[in-house]
Amino acid sequence: MSAYYRLSSDDEAQDSDRLLPSPTLDEKSGATNPKVRGLEINARAAQLLSPGDILFTPRTPRTPLLLNSEPSLLQEASTKKRTLKWSSAYILIISRVVGSGIFAAPGVIAQSTGSVGLALVLWLVGAVVAACGLTVSMELGCMLPRNGGENVYLEFIYDRPRFLASTIIAVQAMLLGFTASNCVVFGKYILFSFGITEASDAAQRMCAAGLIIIVTIIHGRWLKGGIMLQNILGWIKVAVIAFIGIAGLSVLVARPPNLDHWQQQSLSISTLFEGSQWNFGTIATSFFKVSYAYSGYDNVNNVLDEVKDPVRTLKSAAPAAMISIFIFYLLLNVAYFLVVPLEEVKSSGELVAALFFERLFGDGFGSRVLPILIALSAAGNVMVTTFAQARVNQEIARQGFLPFSRTLAGSSRWGTPLGGLAMHLVPSLTVILLPPQGAIYSFILELKGYPAQMTSLAVCAGLLWLRSRRPDLRRPFKAYRLAVYLPIGLNIALLAAPFFPPAEGREEYSLWYGTYAVVGISTVVIAVLYWYIWIHLLPRLWRYDIDVMQEELDDGTIINKLIRVPKDIKYKEVTQ
């Protein structure tokens, strides 16, 4: 069964008043009414419209206001089993957010900020911003419960210029859809646990590359086994965090004699902000690292097609997970600064948690067993990130904007998105193996953080615009306006910050301090140029239009296939 329909940008705007009501969304299942699914909508439209009319799915903010209606997304969701329960959704967020950030970033952030007080302030501000971002993702996720997360939201909101948002999303998925930082931390901690404290850069990278390859194989072959394993690693992570937090608090109460006077007074008001670096560029790059440590709160949004009772689960599991994370992060930061002297924290790089264990418990258990648990925690983060990102990539491929979209959009005979996993593996290995030696961890955090700020700005601003254009859409959850405005202001500041030089002597790696920002902006520029050549320049030179054909794969997945139609063809009839 195929459906052809014109999407000419000029005619589409003129005929937007002919749109049909869109199918209603079922809150519990997240699926559309089975009587009016994807292709059936087009077939019914063909019977109602006269020749010359233009057919396309009513899915944009320009859809006329219709009572009791919801938007049909790009196409009907693929036929996946809903295997994720509330506990799995909770662990998906915990394991995604709590990765290497809290075990490695505090040392790097303390080195940049120069004081305990300023570092803790950034962590608190990060918590507030993350809470605001969570409410935005919950509103959009409850309104559009589909796989893909922010990619789906951006395509739904920014449908003009035609195909631009989809192209930018596809290019960024190919260039920046990687998981590398937690792989690097895994390599550092697993080598440290075996007594290799001065491991070579090559050894760390080989361990990191081996981890991402093994995780890809597990998620590609064993669907349920991969979910079970990442759940186990997630609960191990919760246990490790709770242990560190309790150990840190016990220092306040017991005041063990092996800790010197400075450490016992490290959180006193008089010394809290000594040595602070108030340089705007330095604070901004540090906040990028904090933001990365909180990133992933929308991880369940990426896999809502596979969540049981998606709307209700999202509304309860996401806040529960983030409240747990806020408490964990506060306890861990206090624990680090109580046990490890500030100068050692600054020089620890990504091994601050290992130093914490070693000083508190000595060699053996402190420097061998617990670092292995942190390495497993980082591995758990890699597993849930790979699990979710593969499905995001699969959703992008379904829109038809990637080479070999048909292959990448389908599912394997094991029910896993092998194409999406491959798309995730290639850039991950590239980022792990190719950057110059030095502060690779910091560079990866900033490289991921800058485009994330651009995406966050587009999502938050788009949500406000969507509220004004489509007040009729049913919203099971609605974020406070202040929770939307705060991230917008912060995003704008952080996007400008990399072009302010850091304080002298605070450069973290040999590259220019604004390199990561230039790389992030370049991905958008490349996408816009590609879109202009592909959608406007070549069709104008060769006199054709880009149209869409919907196609159903063997596994039931509905994908878009972009086709060239000569200018003299006015429309295509829908066939069954």
Coordinates of C-alpha atoms in Angstrom, one line a residue:
M1 CA 0.0 0.0 0.0
S2 CA 1.4 3.4 -1.0
A3 CA 0.1 7.0 -0.8
Y4 CA 1.3 9.8 -3.0
Y5 CA 0.5 13.4 -2.1
R6 CA 1.9 16.8 -3.1
L7 CA 3.8 18.9 -0.7
S8 CA 4.6 21.9 -2.8
S9 CA 5.5 24.7 -0.5
D10 CA 3.7 27.4 -2.4
D11 CA 0.4 25.5 -2.9
E12 CA 0.5 24.0 0.5
A13 CA 0.2 27.4 2.2
Q14 CA -2.7 28.4 0.0
D15 CA -4.7 25.2 0.6
S16 CA -4.1 24.9 4.3
D17 CA -7.8 25.6 4.9
R18 CA -8.7 22.3 3.3
L19 CA -7.1 20.2 6.0
L20 CA -9.0 17.3 7.5
P21 CA -9.5 16.7 11.2
S22 CA -6.6 14.7 12.7
P23 CA -7.1 11.4 14.6
T24 CA -7.4 11.5 18.3
L25 CA -4.7 10.3 20.6
D26 CA -5.4 7.7 23.3
E27 CA -3.7 8.9 26.5
K28 CA -3.2 5.4 27.9
S29 CA -1.8 3.7 24.8
G30 CA -0.3 6.7 23.0
A31 CA -1.7 5.4 19.8
T32 CA -4.1 7.0 17.3
N33 CA -7.6 5.6 16.7
P34 CA -7.0 2.4 14.7
K35 CA -9.9 3.3 12.4
V36 CA -8.1 6.4 11.0
R37 CA -4.4 5.3 10.9
G38 CA -1.7 6.8 8.7
L39 CA -2.5 5.6 5.2
E40 CA -6.3 5.3 5.8
I41 CA -6.3 9.1 6.4
N42 CA -4.9 9.7 2.9
A43 CA -7.3 7.2 1.3
R44 CA -10.3 8.9 3.0
A45 CA -9.0 12.3 1.9
A46 CA -8.8 11.2 -1.7
Q47 CA -12.5 10.4 -1.7
L48 CA -13.5 13.7 -0.2
L49 CA -11.3 16.1 -2.2
S50 CA -11.7 16.9 -5.8
P51 CA -8.9 16.5 -8.4
G52 CA -6.2 19.1 -8.1
D53 CA -6.6 19.3 -4.3
I54 CA -3.4 18.7 -2.3
L55 CA -3.2 16.0 0.2
F56 CA -1.0 16.0 3.3
T57 CA -1.3 14.9 6.9
P58 CA -2.6 17.6 9.2
R59 CA 0.2 17.7 11.7
T60 CA 1.4 21.3 12.0
P61 CA 0.6 24.3 14.2
R62 CA -1.2 25.8 11.1
T63 CA -3.9 23.2 11.3
P64 CA -7.3 24.9 11.8
L65 CA -8.6 24.9 15.3
L66 CA -10.6 21.7 15.8
L67 CA -12.4 20.7 18.9
N68 CA -11.4 17.4 20.5
S69 CA -8.6 16.8 18.0
E70 CA -4.9 16.1 18.3
P71 CA -2.2 16.2 15.7
S72 CA -1.2 13.2 13.7
L73 CA 2.6 13.0 13.7
L74 CA 4.8 12.5 10.6
Q75 CA 3.3 9.1 10.3
E76 CA 1.8 6.4 12.5
A77 CA 4.2 4.9 15.1
S78 CA 5.8 1.7 14.2
T79 CA 4.3 -1.5 15.6
K80 CA 6.5 -2.0 18.7
K81 CA 5.6 -3.9 21.8
R82 CA 5.3 -1.8 24.9
T83 CA 7.9 -3.5 27.1
L84 CA 9.0 -0.6 29.5
K85 CA 7.2 -0.4 32.8
W86 CA 7.4 2.4 35.4
S87 CA 10.5 1.0 37.0
S88 CA 12.3 0.7 33.7
A89 CA 11.3 4.3 32.8
Y90 CA 12.7 5.5 36.2
I91 CA 16.0 3.7 35.6
L92 CA 16.2 5.0 32.0
I93 CA 16.3 8.5 33.4
I94 CA 18.5 7.7 36.4
S95 CA 21.1 5.8 34.4
R96 CA 21.1 8.4 31.6
V97 CA 21.5 11.4 33.8
V98 CA 23.8 9.9 36.4
G99 CA 26.7 8.8 34.3
S100 CA 30.2 10.1 34.4
G101 CA 29.1 13.6 35.3
I102 CA 28.9 13.4 39.0
F103 CA 31.8 11.0 39.3
A104 CA 34.2 12.9 37.1
A105 CA 33.0 16.5 36.4
P106 CA 33.3 17.9 40.0
G107 CA 37.1 17.8 39.8
V108 CA 37.1 19.5 36.4
I109 CA 34.5 22.1 37.5
A110 CA 36.4 22.9 40.7
Q111 CA 39.6 23.4 38.7
S112 CA 37.8 25.9 36.5
T113 CA 35.8 27.8 39.1
G114 CA 38.6 27.9 41.7
S115 CA 36.4 27.5 44.8
V116 CA 34.0 25.2 46.6
G117 CA 31.3 27.8 46.9
L118 CA 31.2 28.8 43.2
A119 CA 31.2 25.1 42.1
L120 CA 28.3 24.3 44.5
V121 CA 26.3 27.4 43.2
L122 CA 26.7 26.1 39.6
W123 CA 25.4 22.7 40.6
L124 CA 22.4 24.3 42.3
V125 CA 21.6 26.6 39.3
G126 CA 22.0 23.5 37.1
A127 CA 19.3 21.7 39.2
V128 CA 16.9 24.6 38.8
V129 CA 17.4 24.8 35.1
A130 CA 17.1 21.0 34.7
A131 CA 13.8 21.1 36.6
C132 CA 12.5 23.8 34.2
G133 CA 13.6 21.8 31.2
L134 CA 11.9 18.7 32.6
T135 CA 8.5 20.4 32.8
V136 CA 8.9 21.6 29.2
S137 CA 9.7 18.0 28.0
M138 CA 6.9 16.6 30.0
E139 CA 4.4 19.0 28.4
L140 CA 5.5 18.1 24.9
G141 CA 5.9 14.4 25.7
C142 CA 2.4 14.1 27.1
M143 CA 1.0 16.0 24.1
L144 CA 3.0 14.0 21.5
P145 CA 3.8 10.6 23.0
R146 CA 6.0 9.2 20.3
N147 CA 9.6 7.9 19.9
G148 CA 12.1 10.6 19.0
G149 CA 11.7 13.2 21.8
E150 CA 13.0 16.6 20.8
N151 CA 13.4 15.6 17.2
V152 CA 9.6 15.0 16.9
Y153 CA 8.8 18.2 18.8
L154 CA 11.0 20.4 16.5
E155 CA 9.6 18.8 13.3
F156 CA 6.0 19.3 14.6
I157 CA 6.6 23.0 15.6
Y158 CA 8.9 24.2 12.9
D159 CA 7.2 23.0 9.7
R160 CA 8.3 26.1 7.8
P161 CA 10.6 26.5 5.9
R162 CA 9.6 23.1 4.5
F163 CA 12.0 20.3 5.5
L164 CA 14.5 22.7 7.1
A165 CA 14.0 21.5 10.7
S166 CA 14.1 17.8 9.6
T167 CA 17.3 18.4 7.7
I168 CA 19.0 20.1 10.6
I169 CA 18.0 17.3 12.9
A170 CA 19.2 14.6 10.6
V171 CA 22.6 16.3 10.1
Q172 CA 23.1 16.8 13.8
A173 CA 22.1 13.1 14.4
M174 CA 24.8 12.0 12.0
L175 CA 27.5 14.4 13.3
L176 CA 26.8 14.8 17.0
G177 CA 24.7 11.8 17.9
F178 CA 27.5 10.1 19.8
T179 CA 28.2 8.7 23.3
A180 CA 31.8 9.2 24.3
S181 CA 32.3 10.9 27.6
N182 CA 31.1 8.0 29.7
C183 CA 33.1 5.6 27.6
V184 CA 36.2 7.6 28.4
V185 CA 35.4 7.7 32.1
F186 CA 34.8 3.9 32.0
G187 CA 38.3 3.5 30.6
K188 CA 39.9 5.7 33.2
Y189 CA 38.2 4.0 36.2
I190 CA 38.5 0.4 35.0
L191 CA 42.3 0.9 34.5
F192 CA 42.6 2.7 37.9
S193 CA 40.9 -0.2 39.6
F194 CA 43.6 -2.5 38.3
G195 CA 46.3 -0.2 39.7
I196 CA 47.2 1.6 36.5
T197 CA 47.0 5.1 37.8
E198 CA 49.1 6.6 35.0
A199 CA 47.4 4.8 32.1
S200 CA 48.4 5.9 28.6
D201 CA 45.9 7.9 26.5
A202 CA 45.8 5.1 24.0
A203 CA 44.9 2.5 26.6
Q204 CA 42.0 4.6 27.9
R205 CA 40.7 5.1 24.4
M206 CA 40.9 1.4 23.6
C207 CA 38.9 0.6 26.7
A208 CA 36.3 3.2 25.8
A209 CA 36.0 2.0 22.2
G210 CA 35.6 -1.6 23.4
L211 CA 32.8 -0.6 25.7
I212 CA 30.7 1.1 23.0
I213 CA 31.2 -1.8 20.6
I214 CA 30.1 -4.4 23.2
V215 CA 27.0 -2.3 24.2
T216 CA 26.0 -2.0 20.5
I217 CA 26.2 -5.7 20.0
I218 CA 24.1 -6.4 23.2
H219 CA 21.4 -4.0 22.2
G220 CA 21.5 -5.2 18.6
R221 CA 21.0 -8.9 19.4
W222 CA 19.2 -9.1 22.7
L223 CA 16.3 -6.7 23.2
K224 CA 15.0 -7.9 26.6
G225 CA 18.5 -9.0 27.8
G226 CA 19.8 -5.5 27.1
I227 CA 16.9 -3.9 29.0
M228 CA 17.4 -6.2 32.0
L229 CA 21.2 -5.6 32.1
Q230 CA 20.8 -1.8 32.0
N231 CA 18.2 -2.0 34.8
I232 CA 20.7 -4.0 36.9
L233 CA 23.5 -1.5 36.3
G234 CA 21.1 1.3 37.1
W235 CA 20.3 -0.1 40.5
I236 CA 24.0 -0.7 41.1
K237 CA 24.5 3.0 40.3
V238 CA 21.8 4.1 42.8
A239 CA 23.5 1.9 45.5
V240 CA 26.9 3.4 44.8
I241 CA 25.6 7.0 45.0
A242 CA 23.7 6.3 48.2
F243 CA 26.9 4.8 49.7
I244 CA 29.0 7.8 48.8
G245 CA 26.4 10.2 50.1
I246 CA 26.1 8.4 53.4
A247 CA 29.9 8.1 53.7
G248 CA 30.2 11.8 53.2
L249 CA 27.6 12.7 55.8
S250 CA 29.2 10.3 58.3
V251 CA 32.4 12.5 58.0
L252 CA 30.4 15.5 59.3
V253 CA 29.1 13.5 62.3
A254 CA 32.1 11.2 63.2
R255 CA 35.0 13.6 62.1
P256 CA 37.5 10.8 61.7
P257 CA 41.1 11.6 62.9
N258 CA 42.7 10.8 59.5
L259 CA 41.1 14.0 57.9
D260 CA 43.0 17.2 58.6
H261 CA 41.6 20.4 59.9
W262 CA 41.2 22.1 56.5
Q263 CA 39.0 19.4 55.2
Q264 CA 36.7 19.5 58.2
Q265 CA 36.3 23.3 57.6
S266 CA 36.2 23.2 53.8
L267 CA 32.5 24.1 53.7
S268 CA 32.7 27.0 56.2
I269 CA 31.3 30.3 55.1
S270 CA 34.6 32.2 55.5
T271 CA 36.5 30.0 53.0
L272 CA 33.7 28.9 50.7
F273 CA 34.4 31.4 47.9
E274 CA 38.2 31.8 48.3
G275 CA 39.9 31.7 44.9
S276 CA 36.7 32.0 42.8
Q277 CA 37.2 32.8 39.1
W278 CA 34.3 35.1 38.1
N279 CA 35.3 35.3 34.5
F280 CA 32.1 35.0 32.3
G281 CA 33.7 32.6 29.8
T282 CA 35.1 30.4 32.6
I283 CA 31.7 30.2 34.4
A284 CA 29.9 29.4 31.1
T285 CA 32.2 26.5 30.1
S286 CA 31.9 25.2 33.7
F287 CA 28.1 25.4 33.5
F288 CA 28.2 23.5 30.2
K289 CA 29.7 20.6 32.2
V290 CA 27.1 20.9 34.9
S291 CA 24.4 21.0 32.3
Y292 CA 25.8 17.8 30.8
A293 CA 25.7 16.1 34.2
Y294 CA 22.0 16.9 34.4
S295 CA 21.2 16.1 30.7
G296 CA 19.1 13.1 29.9
Y297 CA 16.0 14.0 32.0
D298 CA 14.0 13.6 28.8
N299 CA 15.4 10.1 28.0
V300 CA 12.0 8.5 28.4
N301 CA 10.6 10.9 25.8
N302 CA 12.8 9.3 23.2
V303 CA 11.2 5.8 23.6
L304 CA 7.5 6.5 24.5
D305 CA 6.3 4.1 21.8
E306 CA 7.7 1.3 24.0
V307 CA 6.5 2.6 27.4
K308 CA 3.3 1.1 28.9
D309 CA 0.7 3.8 29.7
P310 CA 3.2 6.4 28.3
V311 CA 1.5 9.7 29.4
R312 CA 0.8 8.6 33.0
T313 CA 4.2 7.0 33.3
L314 CA 6.0 10.1 32.1
K315 CA 4.1 12.4 34.5
S316 CA 5.2 10.4 37.5
A317 CA 8.4 8.6 36.7
A318 CA 10.3 11.6 35.4
P319 CA 9.7 13.9 38.4
A320 CA 10.5 11.0 40.8
A321 CA 13.8 10.3 39.0
M322 CA 14.9 13.9 38.9
I323 CA 14.1 14.5 42.6
S324 CA 16.3 11.5 43.4
I325 CA 19.1 12.9 41.2
F326 CA 19.0 16.3 42.8
I327 CA 19.4 14.8 46.3
F328 CA 22.1 12.4 45.1
Y329 CA 24.1 15.2 43.5
L330 CA 24.0 17.4 46.5
L331 CA 25.2 14.6 48.8
L332 CA 28.0 13.6 46.5
N333 CA 29.4 17.1 46.0
V334 CA 29.4 17.7 49.8
A335 CA 31.0 14.3 50.3
Y336 CA 33.8 15.0 47.8
F337 CA 34.7 18.4 49.3
L338 CA 34.6 17.1 52.9
V339 CA 36.9 14.2 52.3
V340 CA 39.3 15.3 49.5
P341 CA 41.3 18.6 49.9
L342 CA 40.4 21.2 47.3
E343 CA 43.8 21.3 45.7
E344 CA 43.6 17.5 45.2
V345 CA 40.1 17.8 43.8
K346 CA 41.4 20.4 41.3
S347 CA 44.3 18.2 40.1
S348 CA 42.2 14.9 40.1
G349 CA 40.8 15.5 36.6
E350 CA 38.1 12.8 36.2
L351 CA 39.3 10.7 39.1
V352 CA 37.8 12.7 42.0
A353 CA 35.6 9.8 43.1
A354 CA 38.5 7.4 43.1
L355 CA 40.5 9.8 45.3
F356 CA 37.4 10.0 47.6
F357 CA 37.3 6.2 48.1
E358 CA 41.1 5.9 48.5
R359 CA 41.3 8.6 51.2
L360 CA 38.3 7.3 53.1
F361 CA 38.9 3.6 52.9
G362 CA 42.6 3.3 52.0
D363 CA 44.1 1.0 49.4
G364 CA 42.3 -2.2 48.5
F365 CA 38.6 -1.7 48.9
G366 CA 38.9 2.1 48.4
S367 CA 41.1 2.0 45.3
R368 CA 40.0 -1.3 43.7
V369 CA 36.5 -2.4 44.4
L370 CA 34.6 0.9 44.4
P371 CA 36.2 2.3 41.2
I372 CA 35.0 -0.8 39.5
L373 CA 31.5 0.0 40.6
I374 CA 31.9 3.5 39.2
A375 CA 33.1 2.0 35.9
L376 CA 29.9 -0.1 35.8
S377 CA 27.9 3.0 36.5
A378 CA 29.4 4.7 33.5
A379 CA 28.7 1.5 31.5
G380 CA 25.1 1.6 32.5
N381 CA 24.9 5.2 31.2
V382 CA 26.3 4.1 27.9
M383 CA 23.7 1.3 27.7
V384 CA 20.7 3.5 28.3
T385 CA 22.0 6.3 26.0
T386 CA 22.7 3.8 23.2
F387 CA 19.2 2.3 23.7
A388 CA 17.5 5.6 23.4
Q389 CA 19.6 7.3 20.8
A390 CA 19.3 4.3 18.4
R391 CA 15.5 4.8 18.5
V392 CA 15.9 8.5 17.9
N393 CA 18.0 7.7 14.9
Q394 CA 15.5 5.2 13.7
E395 CA 12.7 7.9 14.0
I396 CA 14.8 10.4 12.0
A397 CA 15.4 7.7 9.3
R398 CA 11.7 7.2 9.0
Q399 CA 11.3 10.8 7.8
G400 CA 13.4 10.0 4.7
F401 CA 16.1 12.5 5.2
L402 CA 19.0 10.1 5.5
P403 CA 20.8 8.0 3.0
F404 CA 19.6 4.4 3.1
S405 CA 16.5 5.5 5.1
R406 CA 14.6 2.3 4.3
T407 CA 17.4 0.1 5.9
L408 CA 18.0 2.4 8.8
A409 CA 14.3 2.8 9.7
G410 CA 13.4 -0.8 9.9
S411 CA 13.8 -3.3 12.8
S412 CA 15.8 -6.5 12.8
R413 CA 14.4 -9.9 13.2
W414 CA 15.2 -9.6 16.9
G415 CA 13.0 -6.4 17.2
T416 CA 16.1 -4.1 17.6
P417 CA 16.9 -1.0 15.5
L418 CA 20.2 -2.1 14.0
G419 CA 20.4 0.8 11.6
G420 CA 19.9 3.3 14.5
L421 CA 22.6 1.5 16.5
A422 CA 25.1 1.7 13.6
M423 CA 24.3 5.4 13.2
H424 CA 25.2 5.9 16.9
L425 CA 28.3 3.7 16.8
V426 CA 30.2 5.4 14.0
P427 CA 30.3 9.0 15.4
S428 CA 30.9 7.6 18.9
L429 CA 34.0 5.8 17.8
T430 CA 35.2 8.8 15.9
V431 CA 35.0 11.1 18.9
I432 CA 36.6 8.6 21.2
L433 CA 39.6 7.9 18.9
L434 CA 40.3 11.1 16.9
P435 CA 40.4 14.2 19.2
P436 CA 43.9 15.4 20.3
Q437 CA 45.4 14.1 23.5
G438 CA 44.8 16.1 26.6
A439 CA 41.5 17.2 28.1
I440 CA 39.4 15.0 25.8
Y441 CA 36.7 14.7 28.5
S442 CA 36.2 18.4 28.8
F443 CA 36.2 18.9 25.1
I444 CA 33.5 16.2 24.6
L445 CA 31.3 17.8 27.3
E446 CA 31.5 21.2 25.7
L447 CA 31.1 19.9 22.2
K448 CA 27.9 18.1 23.3
G449 CA 26.7 21.0 25.5
Y450 CA 26.7 23.8 22.9
P451 CA 24.3 22.2 20.3
A452 CA 22.2 21.0 23.3
Q453 CA 21.7 24.7 24.3
M454 CA 20.7 25.6 20.7
T455 CA 18.1 22.7 20.7
S456 CA 16.8 23.7 24.2
L457 CA 16.3 27.3 23.0
A458 CA 14.4 26.1 19.9
V459 CA 12.2 23.8 21.9
C460 CA 11.3 26.3 24.7
A461 CA 10.7 29.1 22.2
G462 CA 8.7 26.8 20.0
L463 CA 6.6 25.6 22.9
L464 CA 5.5 29.2 23.6
W465 CA 4.7 29.8 20.0
L466 CA 2.8 26.5 19.8
R467 CA 0.6 27.5 22.8
S468 CA -0.4 30.7 21.0
R469 CA -1.1 29.0 17.6
R470 CA -2.7 25.8 18.9
P471 CA -4.4 26.5 22.2
D472 CA -6.9 23.7 21.3
L473 CA -4.4 20.9 21.7
R474 CA -5.0 18.7 24.7
R475 CA -2.2 19.0 27.2
P476 CA -2.3 16.4 30.0
F477 CA 0.6 18.4 31.6
K478 CA 1.4 22.1 31.3
A479 CA 4.7 23.8 32.4
Y480 CA 4.6 27.2 34.2
R481 CA 5.6 30.1 32.0
L482 CA 8.5 31.0 34.2
A483 CA 9.9 27.5 33.8
V484 CA 9.9 28.1 30.0
Y485 CA 11.3 31.7 30.1
L486 CA 14.2 30.9 32.5
P487 CA 15.9 28.3 30.2
I488 CA 15.4 30.6 27.2
G489 CA 17.4 33.5 28.9
L490 CA 20.1 31.1 30.1
N491 CA 20.4 29.5 26.7
I492 CA 21.0 32.8 25.0
A493 CA 23.7 33.7 27.6
L494 CA 25.5 30.4 27.2
L495 CA 25.4 30.5 23.4
A496 CA 27.3 33.8 23.6
A497 CA 29.7 32.9 26.4
P498 CA 32.2 30.7 24.5
F499 CA 33.4 33.8 22.5
F500 CA 34.5 35.5 25.7
P501 CA 38.1 34.4 26.5
P502 CA 38.6 32.5 29.8
A503 CA 40.8 33.8 32.6
E504 CA 44.5 33.7 31.8
G505 CA 45.9 30.2 32.6
R506 CA 42.5 28.6 32.6
E507 CA 42.6 27.0 29.2
E508 CA 41.9 23.3 29.4
Y509 CA 43.2 22.0 26.1
S510 CA 45.5 23.1 23.3
L511 CA 42.7 24.1 20.9
W512 CA 41.2 27.6 20.8
Y513 CA 38.8 28.2 23.6
G514 CA 35.8 28.7 21.3
T515 CA 36.4 25.6 19.1
Y516 CA 33.5 23.7 20.5
A517 CA 31.1 26.5 19.7
V518 CA 32.3 26.9 16.2
V519 CA 31.9 23.1 15.6
G520 CA 28.3 23.3 17.0
I521 CA 27.4 26.3 14.8
S522 CA 29.0 24.6 11.8
T523 CA 26.7 21.6 12.0
V524 CA 23.7 24.0 11.6
V525 CA 25.4 25.9 8.8
I526 CA 26.2 22.7 6.9
A527 CA 22.6 21.5 7.4
V528 CA 21.1 24.8 6.1
L529 CA 23.4 24.8 3.0
Y530 CA 22.6 21.1 2.3
W531 CA 18.9 21.9 2.6
Y532 CA 19.0 24.9 0.3
I533 CA 20.9 23.0 -2.4
W534 CA 18.7 19.9 -2.1
I535 CA 15.2 21.5 -1.7
H536 CA 15.5 24.7 -3.6
L537 CA 18.5 25.1 -5.9
L538 CA 18.5 21.6 -7.6
P539 CA 14.7 21.4 -8.1
R540 CA 14.8 24.9 -9.6
L541 CA 17.6 24.0 -12.0
W542 CA 16.1 20.7 -13.0
R543 CA 12.4 21.7 -12.8
Y544 CA 11.0 19.2 -10.3
D545 CA 9.4 19.2 -6.9
I546 CA 10.2 17.1 -3.9
D547 CA 7.2 15.0 -2.9
V548 CA 6.6 12.3 -0.2
M549 CA 5.5 8.8 -0.6
Q550 CA 4.5 6.8 2.5
E551 CA 5.5 3.2 2.5
E552 CA 4.9 0.4 5.0
L553 CA 7.9 -1.9 5.8
D554 CA 7.6 -5.6 6.6
D555 CA 7.6 -5.0 10.3
G556 CA 4.7 -2.5 10.0
T557 CA 6.8 0.6 10.3
I558 CA 5.5 3.5 8.2
I559 CA 8.2 5.6 6.6
N560 CA 8.4 8.6 4.3
K561 CA 10.2 8.3 0.9
L562 CA 11.1 11.5 -0.8
I563 CA 10.6 11.4 -4.6
R564 CA 11.1 13.8 -7.5
V565 CA 8.0 14.8 -9.4
P566 CA 8.2 16.9 -12.7
K567 CA 6.6 20.3 -12.5
D568 CA 3.9 19.5 -15.0
I569 CA 2.3 16.8 -12.7
K570 CA -0.3 18.5 -10.6
Y571 CA -1.1 15.7 -8.1
K572 CA -0.9 12.0 -7.5
E573 CA -3.9 9.9 -6.7
V574 CA -3.8 7.8 -3.6
T575 CA -3.7 4.1 -4.3
Q576 CA -4.4 1.1 -2.1

